[in-house]
């Protein structure tokens, strides 16, 4: 996490927004000045912008595509992001839309993103049907790399089945991510696990565990419409 | 007794409802002869449209679907994409194809959809009693152009073959006429070639047939045939617009 | 049951269709259901099927009409404004008795409206948006698991009755993520389709798929046949869920996303000592009258909650038929009923009909 610009990518629906929001809060708690950028040009609903109140409570500034969570679905980008990309006083968390289609936004800003300042994270959830095998995870990874015109710096393991996740599911996800890491030679930056009673990791793992708080909820979505 | 001329097998025995002197009957016959000669009736699905030929399923002996107004190329697409081994044709008039169904015909052609379109152009809406069609000629009288088709008011006629020939998709486009025997024989070859193009999986084929509507034109059958020659052909020139050198 | 996977509602519909043997999809993009098209575009070519992006919703439904006429399992999906464009085709499919599955992930209207969730297409779906005396089976799932199961079921129903089965979801259901447990094998019902237009092969009489009948007497008979079929469906195919109903005194009537909110209201009410049950129609047409007969004895009143101005409400009023008071709460335009508002109504109704009633 030594870089200033954190770009969160991955297959559609693996939990990128949840990771992004939690990561932004964590950085803010570490005393960093954080800009959160909801750059999702794919998803009309259940966007990280819906957790804006949580982010703002932590003093995080938020920028989003212009029509995020409105009744219009034009994925118009905001011009604001560019300003932050050049302001070194900010840590930036960029929540990018799913798949290569969503990663095009990174490609769009590629010339303004300096390699030495930025890390591209690729989030994995082995319980999503399209990324349930090592080879399919790598296919999507390659597509995202091509669309964003940027190499993947780290893997984030976020394998889960929402409220149905069991401890053995989590262990299955860890094994799976380690297999992907071994094959791709891309390091795992952390294993993300949603905090819940009874959820624990008994096995010994070398990578850190990032405990998540649930922010992307139906409740938040509904309240956001008010 | 030797049979020297008979009804094609691909036409049923039902007597046709078309007015005396209307060339729909000839057009039906040409399609049926092509199905017979290529021996494809058994695997053909025809799409009837909306217009005077709405019930061409009563005349053609192959399997038929009756389509909503203008949508025959989309229906044909659904048939061909689900049953690629079927031979699929639409039989559409000028209102159906060139007005309400313009989007469907252009996109079926642009996709190079492997279907055959038989397009009857008689410059008028026959079924609903003689209103202006997109192919109605300038100065032509119809019930909705009672003072003649005036460009300032009604715009210009659409030349379908020329328009579709600008697209990359179509494999074969020809305009033929049904006004005399010589031209009918030529039209027959065009119709047959269109089906052969489909059988060879070359893609979209369309034959426009210049046709009569004596009833709504207010002309005798003979005068109607003369009108095709004297008034329609100068505006709608005959010939191959796409796929002239296509060997099938 | 088999494998558990995390899926978005729209993906579950698409996956369910493929599992149900639907390898042909024709559609046109519109939010919030486009993920169905994305999924089909990726999967169908690999499965030996056809995904085709049509030039319009009008063309898409007519491609469905063509493919359905050949007896092929076929689907299209759209959202409200696009479904309006499909109404002509839906009427023809009904008249010509061609089976197909149509998905409507409803958004706010009228007109272009907006992309947020709504249930304002109930009338269009259940009372016939197109012309003529026709019906279509309308299934209203309320979870991603149900989107999967009811989509598979929709294909069986469409084939069984030679008609359109519609999945009526809303933007939230289409977009939400939930765990789906897939069956190892789908209960696919295989029907003979001797009526299909696939070429007679010189082996049988000509088949004609048509909705036009020149003689009014013949057209009336065709209509009567349709009505007879609809009557059988009303008898056999009503589906509903009764929740917390055995000792309930008040009943919320809700479907789809709103039924989920209703379930959380029931828990809130329980804590206040108010016994609330839920009547959740799963088939909106045929409307499950039977569910109301089951609860009417204990129900002191009903509260219908919808993301509309009160469309299902009319069917609830018919089902209750004046025997109890029916209240209504609705939000429109993409707004979703919130718990506090519903809870306030529940308290008021309770006071009036149970405590002081």
PDB file of N, CA and C in Angstrom, chain B residues 25-26 43 51 62 65 84 95-96 108 125 132 137 141 163 175 181 188 193 196 210 225 246:
ATOM      1  N   UNK B  25     -50.330 -12.814 -58.973  1.00  0.00           N
ATOM      2  CA  UNK B  25     -50.437 -14.220 -59.354  1.00  0.00           C
ATOM      3  C   UNK B  25     -49.193 -14.695 -60.087  1.00  0.00           C
ATOM      4  N   UNK B  26     -48.689 -13.810 -60.969  1.00  0.00           N
ATOM      5  CA  UNK B  26     -47.480 -14.171 -61.721  1.00  0.00           C
ATOM      6  C   UNK B  26     -46.286 -14.280 -60.761  1.00  0.00           C
ATOM      7  N   UNK B  43     -38.241 -27.838 -47.446  1.00  0.00           N
ATOM      8  CA  UNK B  43     -37.468 -27.229 -46.368  1.00  0.00           C
ATOM      9  C   UNK B  43     -37.608 -25.707 -46.350  1.00  0.00           C
ATOM     10  N   UNK B  51     -50.654  -6.651 -46.404  1.00  0.00           N
ATOM     11  CA  UNK B  51     -50.921  -6.036 -47.696  1.00  0.00           C
ATOM     12  C   UNK B  51     -51.818  -7.011 -48.429  1.00  0.00           C
ATOM     13  N   UNK B  62     -45.661 -24.410 -49.109  1.00  0.00           N
ATOM     14  CA  UNK B  62     -44.633 -24.637 -48.087  1.00  0.00           C
ATOM     15  C   UNK B  62     -45.136 -24.147 -46.732  1.00  0.00           C
ATOM     16  N   UNK B  65     -45.381 -18.399 -42.260  1.00  0.00           N
ATOM     17  CA  UNK B  65     -45.665 -17.610 -41.058  1.00  0.00           C
ATOM     18  C   UNK B  65     -46.236 -16.276 -41.522  1.00  0.00           C
ATOM     19  N   UNK B  84     -30.995 -22.884 -39.545  1.00  0.00           N
ATOM     20  CA  UNK B  84     -30.186 -22.446 -40.698  1.00  0.00           C
ATOM     21  C   UNK B  84     -30.348 -23.331 -41.933  1.00  0.00           C
ATOM     22  N   UNK B  95     -45.523  -0.936 -49.350  1.00  0.00           N
ATOM     23  CA  UNK B  95     -45.835  -0.282 -48.073  1.00  0.00           C
ATOM     24  C   UNK B  95     -45.180  -1.020 -46.938  1.00  0.00           C
ATOM     25  N   UNK B  96     -45.310  -2.340 -46.967  1.00  0.00           N
ATOM     26  CA  UNK B  96     -44.762  -3.186 -45.913  1.00  0.00           C
ATOM     27  C   UNK B  96     -43.251  -3.050 -45.831  1.00  0.00           C
ATOM     28  N   UNK B 108     -31.712  -6.190 -42.008  1.00  0.00           N
ATOM     29  CA  UNK B 108     -31.557  -7.573 -42.475  1.00  0.00           C
ATOM     30  C   UNK B 108     -30.551  -7.585 -43.628  1.00  0.00           C
ATOM     31  N   UNK B 125     -50.763   1.504 -52.234  1.00  0.00           N
ATOM     32  CA  UNK B 125     -51.296   0.582 -51.228  1.00  0.00           C
ATOM     33  C   UNK B 125     -52.565  -0.033 -51.799  1.00  0.00           C
ATOM     34  N   UNK B 132     -51.173   6.467 -50.931  1.00  0.00           N
ATOM     35  CA  UNK B 132     -49.793   6.681 -51.379  1.00  0.00           C
ATOM     36  C   UNK B 132     -48.851   5.641 -50.743  1.00  0.00           C
ATOM     37  N   UNK B 137     -45.059   7.364 -57.578  1.00  0.00           N
ATOM     38  CA  UNK B 137     -44.280   8.292 -58.420  1.00  0.00           C
ATOM     39  C   UNK B 137     -44.781   9.728 -58.255  1.00  0.00           C
ATOM     40  N   UNK B 141     -51.680  10.000 -58.843  1.00  0.00           N
ATOM     41  CA  UNK B 141     -52.878  10.189 -58.027  1.00  0.00           C
ATOM     42  C   UNK B 141     -53.116   8.964 -57.166  1.00  0.00           C
ATOM     43  N   UNK B 163     -30.940   1.928 -52.984  1.00  0.00           N
ATOM     44  CA  UNK B 163     -30.610   2.256 -51.595  1.00  0.00           C
ATOM     45  C   UNK B 163     -29.895   1.084 -50.917  1.00  0.00           C
ATOM     46  N   UNK B 175     -33.660  -5.755 -59.856  1.00  0.00           N
ATOM     47  CA  UNK B 175     -35.021  -5.292 -60.132  1.00  0.00           C
ATOM     48  C   UNK B 175     -35.457  -5.860 -61.477  1.00  0.00           C
ATOM     49  N   UNK B 181     -43.985 -10.976 -71.423  1.00  0.00           N
ATOM     50  CA  UNK B 181     -43.444 -12.332 -71.299  1.00  0.00           C
ATOM     51  C   UNK B 181     -41.919 -12.332 -71.210  1.00  0.00           C
ATOM     52  N   UNK B 188     -38.135 -14.437 -63.691  1.00  0.00           N
ATOM     53  CA  UNK B 188     -38.055 -15.817 -63.197  1.00  0.00           C
ATOM     54  C   UNK B 188     -36.604 -16.194 -62.885  1.00  0.00           C
ATOM     55  N   UNK B 193     -32.351 -17.207 -59.090  1.00  0.00           N
ATOM     56  CA  UNK B 193     -30.970 -16.923 -58.675  1.00  0.00           C
ATOM     57  C   UNK B 193     -30.938 -16.504 -57.202  1.00  0.00           C
ATOM     58  N   UNK B 196     -30.959 -19.432 -55.161  1.00  0.00           N
ATOM     59  CA  UNK B 196     -29.680 -20.148 -55.280  1.00  0.00           C
ATOM     60  C   UNK B 196     -28.605 -19.470 -54.434  1.00  0.00           C
ATOM     61  N   UNK B 210     -41.530  -5.174 -60.477  1.00  0.00           N
ATOM     62  CA  UNK B 210     -42.441  -4.084 -60.816  1.00  0.00           C
ATOM     63  C   UNK B 210     -43.780  -4.697 -61.205  1.00  0.00           C
ATOM     64  N   UNK B 225     -50.131  -2.756 -67.655  1.00  0.00           N
ATOM     65  CA  UNK B 225     -48.831  -3.289 -68.081  1.00  0.00           C
ATOM     66  C   UNK B 225     -48.041  -2.219 -68.833  1.00  0.00           C
ATOM     67  N   UNK B 246     -21.832 -12.654 -59.377  1.00  0.00           N
ATOM     68  CA  UNK B 246     -21.908 -13.725 -58.388  1.00  0.00           C
ATOM     69  C   UNK B 246     -22.287 -15.035 -59.069  1.00  0.00           C
TER      70      UNK B 246
END
